[in-house]
PDB file of C-alpha atoms in Angstrom:
ATOM      1  CA  GLU R   1       6.199   9.289  19.286  1.00 89.00           C
ATOM      2  CA  VAL R   2       8.364   7.708  16.599  1.00 90.00           C
ATOM      3  CA  GLN R   3       6.994   8.080  13.077  1.00 94.00           C
ATOM      4  CA  LEU R   4       8.350   7.060   9.697  1.00 96.00           C
ATOM      5  CA  VAL R   5       6.482   8.308   6.636  1.00 97.00           C
ATOM      6  CA  GLU R   6       7.271   7.123   3.136  1.00 97.00           C
ATOM      7  CA  SER R   7       6.425   9.093   0.024  1.00 97.00           C
ATOM      8  CA  GLY R   8       7.196   9.111  -3.679  1.00 97.00           C
ATOM      9  CA  GLY R   9       5.419   5.966  -4.747  1.00 96.00           C
ATOM     10  CA  GLY R  10       3.096   5.804  -7.721  1.00 97.00           C
ATOM     11  CA  LEU R  11       2.644   4.433 -11.211  1.00 97.00           C
ATOM     12  CA  VAL R  12       5.742   4.261 -13.404  1.00 97.00           C
ATOM     13  CA  GLN R  13       6.357   2.691 -16.809  1.00 97.00           C
ATOM     14  CA  PRO R  14       8.723  -0.263 -17.235  1.00 97.00           C
ATOM     15  CA  GLY R  15      12.286   0.979 -17.530  1.00 97.00           C
ATOM     16  CA  GLY R  16      11.454   4.136 -15.626  1.00 98.00           C
ATOM     17  CA  SER R  17      12.808   5.598 -12.403  1.00 98.00           C
ATOM     18  CA  LEU R  18      11.374   6.682  -9.101  1.00 98.00           C
ATOM     19  CA  ARG R  19      12.802   8.148  -5.897  1.00 98.00           C
ATOM     20  CA  LEU R  20      11.256   7.206  -2.583  1.00 98.00           C
ATOM     21  CA  SER R  21      11.659   9.294   0.533  1.00 98.00           C
ATOM     22  CA  CYS R  22      11.202   8.437   4.185  1.00 97.00           C
ATOM     23  CA  THR R  23      10.904  11.259   6.655  1.00 96.00           C
ATOM     24  CA  THR R  24      11.167  10.524  10.330  1.00 92.00           C
ATOM     25  CA  SER R  25      10.141  12.215  13.540  1.00 90.00           C
ATOM     26  CA  GLY R  26      10.542  11.359  17.177  1.00 90.00           C
ATOM     27  CA  LEU R  27      13.986   9.824  16.682  1.00 85.00           C
ATOM     28  CA  ILE R  28      17.506  10.978  15.902  1.00 83.00           C
ATOM     29  CA  ILE R  29      18.035   9.120  12.640  1.00 86.00           C
ATOM     30  CA  SER R  30      21.808   9.593  12.713  1.00 87.00           C
ATOM     31  CA  THR R  31      21.993   7.056  15.531  1.00 91.00           C
ATOM     32  CA  TYR R  32      20.494   4.174  13.578  1.00 93.00           C
ATOM     33  CA  GLY R  33      20.962   2.025  10.518  1.00 95.00           C
ATOM     34  CA  MET R  34      17.948   1.923   8.211  1.00 96.00           C
ATOM     35  CA  ASN R  35      16.391  -0.642   5.884  1.00 97.00           C
ATOM     36  CA  TRP R  36      14.127  -0.597   2.899  1.00 98.00           C
ATOM     37  CA  VAL R  37      11.860  -3.647   2.803  1.00 98.00           C
ATOM     38  CA  ARG R  38       9.253  -4.353   0.143  1.00 98.00           C
ATOM     39  CA  GLN R  39       6.195  -6.541  -0.190  1.00 98.00           C
ATOM     40  CA  ALA R  40       4.751  -7.489  -3.558  1.00 97.00           C
ATOM     41  CA  PRO R  41       0.952  -7.843  -3.695  1.00 96.00           C
ATOM     42  CA  GLY R  42      -0.096 -10.991  -1.849  1.00 95.00           C
ATOM     43  CA  LYS R  43       3.527 -11.942  -1.177  1.00 96.00           C
ATOM     44  CA  GLY R  44       5.927 -11.952   1.735  1.00 97.00           C
ATOM     45  CA  LEU R  45       8.451  -9.430   3.000  1.00 98.00           C
ATOM     46  CA  GLU R  46      11.667  -8.923   1.062  1.00 97.00           C
ATOM     47  CA  TRP R  47      14.639  -6.997   2.451  1.00 97.00           C
ATOM     48  CA  ILE R  48      16.166  -4.907  -0.333  1.00 97.00           C
ATOM     49  CA  SER R  49      18.667  -2.453   1.135  1.00 98.00           C
ATOM     50  CA  TYR R  50      20.473  -1.290   4.277  1.00 97.00           C
ATOM     51  CA  ILE R  51      22.438   1.840   5.119  1.00 97.00           C
ATOM     52  CA  SER R  52      24.488   2.371   8.258  1.00 95.00           C
ATOM     53  CA  ASN R  53      23.938   5.379  10.513  1.00 94.00           C
ATOM     54  CA  SER R  54      26.805   7.272   8.886  1.00 92.00           C
ATOM     55  CA  GLY R  55      25.832   6.431   5.299  1.00 91.00           C
ATOM     56  CA  SER R  56      28.493   3.800   4.746  1.00 89.00           C
ATOM     57  CA  PRO R  57      28.457   0.886   4.415  1.00 94.00           C
ATOM     58  CA  THR R  58      25.412   0.063   2.356  1.00 96.00           C
ATOM     59  CA  SER R  59      24.159  -3.297   1.124  1.00 96.00           C
ATOM     60  CA  TYR R  60      21.609  -4.533  -1.387  1.00 97.00           C
ATOM     61  CA  ALA R  61      19.661  -7.652  -2.217  1.00 96.00           C
ATOM     62  CA  ASP R  62      20.744  -9.278  -5.468  1.00 95.00           C
ATOM     63  CA  SER R  63      17.319  -8.506  -6.940  1.00 96.00           C
ATOM     64  CA  VAL R  64      17.997  -4.747  -6.901  1.00 98.00           C
ATOM     65  CA  LYS R  65      21.799  -4.508  -6.905  1.00 97.00           C
ATOM     66  CA  GLY R  66      23.025  -2.141  -9.594  1.00 97.00           C
ATOM     67  CA  ARG R  67      19.569  -0.625 -10.117  1.00 98.00           C
ATOM     68  CA  PHE R  68      18.656   0.836  -6.707  1.00 98.00           C
ATOM     69  CA  ALA R  69      20.654   3.218  -4.516  1.00 98.00           C
ATOM     70  CA  ILE R  70      20.007   3.937  -0.853  1.00 98.00           C
ATOM     71  CA  SER R  71      21.065   7.212   0.742  1.00 97.00           C
ATOM     72  CA  ARG R  72      20.283   9.349   3.739  1.00 96.00           C
ATOM     73  CA  ASP R  73      20.440  12.945   4.933  1.00 95.00           C
ATOM     74  CA  ASN R  74      20.815  12.936   8.685  1.00 93.00           C
ATOM     75  CA  THR R  75      20.430  16.722   8.807  1.00 93.00           C
ATOM     76  CA  LYS R  76      16.918  16.254   7.422  1.00 93.00           C
ATOM     77  CA  ASN R  77      16.170  13.053   9.347  1.00 93.00           C
ATOM     78  CA  SER R  78      15.441  11.445   5.994  1.00 95.00           C
ATOM     79  CA  LEU R  79      16.124   8.255   4.053  1.00 97.00           C
ATOM     80  CA  TYR R  80      15.923   7.792   0.298  1.00 98.00           C
ATOM     81  CA  LEU R  81      15.751   5.034  -2.302  1.00 98.00           C
ATOM     82  CA  GLN R  82      16.567   5.836  -5.922  1.00 98.00           C
ATOM     83  CA  MET R  83      15.071   3.151  -8.145  1.00 98.00           C
ATOM     84  CA  ASN R  84      16.136   2.836 -11.786  1.00 98.00           C
ATOM     85  CA  SER R  85      15.367   0.399 -14.598  1.00 98.00           C
ATOM     86  CA  LEU R  86      12.128  -0.604 -12.946  1.00 98.00           C
ATOM     87  CA  GLY R  87      10.334  -3.751 -14.022  1.00 98.00           C
ATOM     88  CA  ALA R  88       7.005  -5.367 -13.219  1.00 97.00           C
ATOM     89  CA  GLU R  89       8.749  -7.460 -10.560  1.00 97.00           C
ATOM     90  CA  ASP R  90       9.426  -4.262  -8.596  1.00 98.00           C
ATOM     91  CA  THR R  91       5.714  -3.626  -8.052  1.00 98.00           C
ATOM     92  CA  ALA R  92       5.289  -3.649  -4.280  1.00 98.00           C
ATOM     93  CA  VAL R  93       4.635  -1.688  -1.138  1.00 98.00           C
ATOM     94  CA  TYR R  94       7.952  -0.227   0.008  1.00 98.00           C
ATOM     95  CA  TYR R  95       8.589   0.218   3.725  1.00 98.00           C
ATOM     96  CA  CYS R  96      11.349   2.148   5.420  1.00 97.00           C
ATOM     97  CA  ALA R  97      12.361   0.720   8.761  1.00 96.00           C
ATOM     98  CA  ARG R  98      14.679   1.450  11.684  1.00 95.00           C
ATOM     99  CA  VAL R  99      17.292  -1.214  12.328  1.00 95.00           C
ATOM    100  CA  ARG R 100      18.517  -2.077  15.802  1.00 94.00           C
ATOM    101  CA  SER R 101      21.583  -4.037  16.914  1.00 88.00           C
ATOM    102  CA  GLY R 102      20.936  -7.670  16.081  1.00 85.00           C
ATOM    103  CA  TRP R 103      19.457  -6.534  12.777  1.00 92.00           C
ATOM    104  CA  HIS R 104      15.842  -6.460  13.882  1.00 95.00           C
ATOM    105  CA  VAL R 105      13.434  -3.697  12.913  1.00 95.00           C
ATOM    106  CA  ASP R 106      11.554  -1.982  15.697  1.00 94.00           C
ATOM    107  CA  TYR R 107       9.786   0.752  13.741  1.00 95.00           C
ATOM    108  CA  TRP R 108       8.209   0.592  10.284  1.00 97.00           C
ATOM    109  CA  GLY R 109       6.633   3.218   8.113  1.00 96.00           C
ATOM    110  CA  GLN R 110       3.136   2.732   6.705  1.00 96.00           C
ATOM    111  CA  GLY R 111       4.544   1.946   3.257  1.00 97.00           C
ATOM    112  CA  THR R 112       4.246   3.511  -0.179  1.00 98.00           C
ATOM    113  CA  LEU R 113       2.962   1.604  -3.199  1.00 98.00           C
ATOM    114  CA  VAL R 114       5.041   1.442  -6.355  1.00 98.00           C
ATOM    115  CA  THR R 115       3.299   0.080  -9.442  1.00 98.00           C
ATOM    116  CA  VAL R 116       5.320  -0.625 -12.572  1.00 98.00           C
ATOM    117  CA  SER R 117       3.044  -0.958 -15.565  1.00 96.00           C
ATOM    118  CA  SER R 118       2.527   0.391 -19.048  1.00 95.00           C
TER     119      SER R 118
ATOM    120  CA  GLN N   1      12.237 -19.007  -2.687  1.00 84.00           C
ATOM    121  CA  SER N   2      12.915 -17.490   0.724  1.00 90.00           C
ATOM    122  CA  VAL N   3      16.223 -18.039   2.505  1.00 93.00           C
ATOM    123  CA  LEU N   4      14.363 -18.887   5.711  1.00 97.00           C
ATOM    124  CA  THR N   5      11.672 -21.574   5.449  1.00 97.00           C
ATOM    125  CA  GLN N   6       8.334 -21.308   7.227  1.00 98.00           C
ATOM    126  CA  PRO N   7       5.163 -23.381   6.853  1.00 98.00           C
ATOM    127  CA  PRO N   8       2.653 -21.525   4.655  1.00 97.00           C
ATOM    128  CA  SER N   9      -0.145 -21.920   7.173  1.00 97.00           C
ATOM    129  CA  VAL N  10      -1.026 -23.090  10.665  1.00 98.00           C
ATOM    130  CA  SER N  11      -4.310 -23.118  12.517  1.00 97.00           C
ATOM    131  CA  GLY N  12      -5.689 -23.636  15.977  1.00 97.00           C
ATOM    132  CA  ALA N  13      -8.794 -23.200  18.047  1.00 97.00           C
ATOM    133  CA  PRO N  14      -9.200 -20.391  20.561  1.00 97.00           C
ATOM    134  CA  GLY N  15      -7.265 -21.132  23.730  1.00 97.00           C
ATOM    135  CA  GLN N  16      -4.938 -23.621  22.053  1.00 97.00           C
ATOM    136  CA  ARG N  17      -1.182 -23.358  21.536  1.00 98.00           C
ATOM    137  CA  VAL N  18       0.426 -23.253  18.102  1.00 98.00           C
ATOM    138  CA  THR N  19       4.022 -23.110  16.961  1.00 98.00           C
ATOM    139  CA  ILE N  20       5.528 -21.722  13.770  1.00 98.00           C
ATOM    140  CA  SER N  21       8.910 -23.009  12.659  1.00 98.00           C
ATOM    141  CA  CYS N  22      11.644 -21.118  10.836  1.00 98.00           C
ATOM    142  CA  THR N  23      14.480 -23.085   9.261  1.00 98.00           C
ATOM    143  CA  GLY N  24      17.669 -21.471   8.061  1.00 97.00           C
ATOM    144  CA  SER N  25      21.237 -22.531   7.377  1.00 97.00           C
ATOM    145  CA  SER N  26      24.832 -22.198   8.512  1.00 96.00           C
ATOM    146  CA  SER N  27      25.097 -18.739   6.958  1.00 96.00           C
ATOM    147  CA  ASN N  28      22.293 -17.184   8.974  1.00 97.00           C
ATOM    148  CA  ILE N  29      20.607 -18.762  12.011  1.00 97.00           C
ATOM    149  CA  GLY N  30      23.278 -21.433  12.291  1.00 97.00           C
ATOM    150  CA  ALA N  31      26.004 -18.790  12.193  1.00 96.00           C
ATOM    151  CA  GLY N  32      24.712 -17.412  15.460  1.00 96.00           C
ATOM    152  CA  TYR N  33      22.632 -14.529  14.168  1.00 97.00           C
ATOM    153  CA  ALA N  34      19.519 -13.805  16.158  1.00 97.00           C
ATOM    154  CA  VAL N  35      16.030 -14.599  14.936  1.00 98.00           C
ATOM    155  CA  HIS N  36      13.230 -12.047  15.094  1.00 98.00           C
ATOM    156  CA  TRP N  37       9.496 -12.402  14.534  1.00 98.00           C
ATOM    157  CA  TYR N  38       6.921 -10.008  13.128  1.00 98.00           C
ATOM    158  CA  GLN N  39       3.136 -10.010  13.043  1.00 98.00           C
ATOM    159  CA  GLN N  40       1.359  -8.456  10.091  1.00 98.00           C
ATOM    160  CA  LEU N  41      -2.367  -7.813  10.150  1.00 96.00           C
ATOM    161  CA  PRO N  42      -4.107  -7.344   6.782  1.00 92.00           C
ATOM    162  CA  GLY N  43      -3.379  -4.000   5.189  1.00 92.00           C
ATOM    163  CA  THR N  44      -0.935  -2.875   7.874  1.00 96.00           C
ATOM    164  CA  ALA N  45       2.818  -2.666   8.327  1.00 97.00           C
ATOM    165  CA  PRO N  46       4.586  -5.490  10.153  1.00 97.00           C
ATOM    166  CA  LYS N  47       4.923  -5.214  13.920  1.00 97.00           C
ATOM    167  CA  LEU N  48       7.898  -6.501  15.914  1.00 97.00           C
ATOM    168  CA  LEU N  49       6.783  -9.414  18.072  1.00 98.00           C
ATOM    169  CA  ILE N  50       9.991 -11.117  19.256  1.00 98.00           C
ATOM    170  CA  TYR N  51      13.583  -9.921  18.939  1.00 98.00           C
ATOM    171  CA  GLY N  52      16.877 -11.526  19.788  1.00 96.00           C
ATOM    172  CA  ASN N  53      15.390 -15.039  19.650  1.00 97.00           C
ATOM    173  CA  ASN N  54      13.202 -14.749  22.739  1.00 97.00           C
ATOM    174  CA  ASN N  55      12.707 -11.137  23.826  1.00 97.00           C
ATOM    175  CA  ARG N  56       9.372  -9.389  23.734  1.00 98.00           C
ATOM    176  CA  PRO N  57       9.086  -5.630  23.119  1.00 96.00           C
ATOM    177  CA  SER N  58       7.047  -3.678  25.586  1.00 95.00           C
ATOM    178  CA  GLY N  59       3.346  -4.238  25.027  1.00 95.00           C
ATOM    179  CA  VAL N  60       3.590  -7.695  23.466  1.00 97.00           C
ATOM    180  CA  PRO N  61       1.673 -10.237  25.572  1.00 96.00           C
ATOM    181  CA  ASP N  62       3.630 -13.050  27.198  1.00 96.00           C
ATOM    182  CA  ARG N  63       1.438 -15.476  25.229  1.00 97.00           C
ATOM    183  CA  PHE N  64       4.050 -14.990  22.510  1.00 98.00           C
ATOM    184  CA  SER N  65       7.451 -16.634  22.963  1.00 98.00           C
ATOM    185  CA  GLY N  66      10.417 -17.502  20.790  1.00 98.00           C
ATOM    186  CA  SER N  67      13.197 -20.050  20.820  1.00 97.00           C
ATOM    187  CA  LYS N  68      16.205 -20.951  18.710  1.00 97.00           C
ATOM    188  CA  SER N  69      18.263 -24.097  18.318  1.00 96.00           C
ATOM    189  CA  GLY N  70      20.924 -24.826  15.743  1.00 96.00           C
ATOM    190  CA  THR N  71      19.756 -23.656  12.339  1.00 97.00           C
ATOM    191  CA  SER N  72      16.089 -23.311  13.334  1.00 97.00           C
ATOM    192  CA  ALA N  73      13.811 -21.185  15.449  1.00 98.00           C
ATOM    193  CA  SER N  74      10.211 -21.308  16.587  1.00 98.00           C
ATOM    194  CA  LEU N  75       7.476 -18.907  17.568  1.00 98.00           C
ATOM    195  CA  ALA N  76       4.922 -20.205  20.047  1.00 98.00           C
ATOM    196  CA  ILE N  77       1.549 -18.616  20.654  1.00 98.00           C
ATOM    197  CA  SER N  78      -0.420 -19.892  23.611  1.00 97.00           C
ATOM    198  CA  GLY N  79      -3.999 -19.138  24.600  1.00 97.00           C
ATOM    199  CA  LEU N  80      -4.928 -18.381  20.975  1.00 97.00           C
ATOM    200  CA  GLN N  81      -7.268 -15.463  20.460  1.00 97.00           C
ATOM    201  CA  ALA N  82      -9.218 -14.378  17.391  1.00 96.00           C
ATOM    202  CA  GLU N  83      -7.107 -11.216  17.190  1.00 96.00           C
ATOM    203  CA  ASP N  84      -3.975 -13.342  16.657  1.00 97.00           C
ATOM    204  CA  GLU N  85      -5.151 -14.215  13.150  1.00 97.00           C
ATOM    205  CA  ALA N  86      -2.448 -12.676  10.983  1.00 97.00           C
ATOM    206  CA  ASP N  87       0.670 -13.384   8.929  1.00 98.00           C
ATOM    207  CA  TYR N  88       3.872 -14.105  10.857  1.00 98.00           C
ATOM    208  CA  TYR N  89       7.400 -13.671   9.524  1.00 98.00           C
ATOM    209  CA  CYS N  90      10.776 -14.717  10.887  1.00 98.00           C
ATOM    210  CA  GLN N  91      13.886 -12.706  10.075  1.00 98.00           C
ATOM    211  CA  SER N  92      17.631 -13.054  10.594  1.00 98.00           C
ATOM    212  CA  TYR N  93      20.885 -11.852   9.066  1.00 97.00           C
ATOM    213  CA  ASP N  94      22.816 -13.763   6.420  1.00 96.00           C
ATOM    214  CA  ILE N  95      26.585 -13.404   6.308  1.00 96.00           C
ATOM    215  CA  ASN N  96      26.826 -14.590   2.679  1.00 94.00           C
ATOM    216  CA  LEU N  97      24.182 -12.146   1.458  1.00 93.00           C
ATOM    217  CA  SER N  98      25.405  -9.334   3.733  1.00 93.00           C
ATOM    218  CA  GLY N  99      21.847  -8.458   4.554  1.00 94.00           C
ATOM    219  CA  SER N 100      18.681  -9.364   6.354  1.00 96.00           C
ATOM    220  CA  VAL N 101      16.632 -12.357   5.265  1.00 97.00           C
ATOM    221  CA  PHE N 102      12.979 -13.121   5.870  1.00 97.00           C
ATOM    222  CA  GLY N 103      10.955 -16.279   5.929  1.00 98.00           C
ATOM    223  CA  GLY N 104       8.160 -16.645   3.403  1.00 97.00           C
ATOM    224  CA  GLY N 105       5.545 -16.001   6.060  1.00 98.00           C
ATOM    225  CA  THR N 106       2.971 -18.153   7.835  1.00 98.00           C
ATOM    226  CA  LYS N 107      -0.727 -17.418   7.841  1.00 98.00           C
ATOM    227  CA  LEU N 108      -2.296 -18.191  11.200  1.00 98.00           C
ATOM    228  CA  THR N 109      -5.984 -19.038  11.157  1.00 97.00           C
ATOM    229  CA  VAL N 110      -7.920 -19.113  14.411  1.00 96.00           C
ATOM    230  CA  LEU N 111     -10.696 -21.651  13.912  1.00 93.00           C
TER     231      LEU N 111
END
């Protein structure tokens, strides 16, 4: 069974940093590109970052470019998102997701909530 | 403002057929990139419903179907059931943004 489990979310002050992790099981992560997608409370889905199966290339939404960094460790079947200079607009549930050819996502994690507030 | 445009809400009675539109542009759907659809029940992660414009993953009922034409796509749900009440999102890839783009989501209400 394929499972993706996010961790590392929580409450952080404005301007602070947080590192999210996504551990996977039931799949060989090195074969697939991966996305981070977020959803603010009561809002829609927002793609924020992609990383290829090898780690390069990567891409970011304009809303997080320069502040967030995606990375992966295929030896640990894990995906990461380093988030810096956080603001209230970054408050959301963050999902890691497996990307297939054609850019669709076939597996999602359960999400981890990040709350930016003083 | 989402790159892909969906109606905020649609509704239908049990047994009826509804469609949800998704309008993009020449840098995403119109550029030939496939459209995918997701269903999200309250408090849960999205679930892949349609991929590659009109393909259903294993386990998705054939009541769900997708189509694409030009810069737009549609999701059709026939034989509406109460359990179909959820939020639906379209997604594609945008060459100018070098990343995936989502529609704003459509809330389906089964009357």
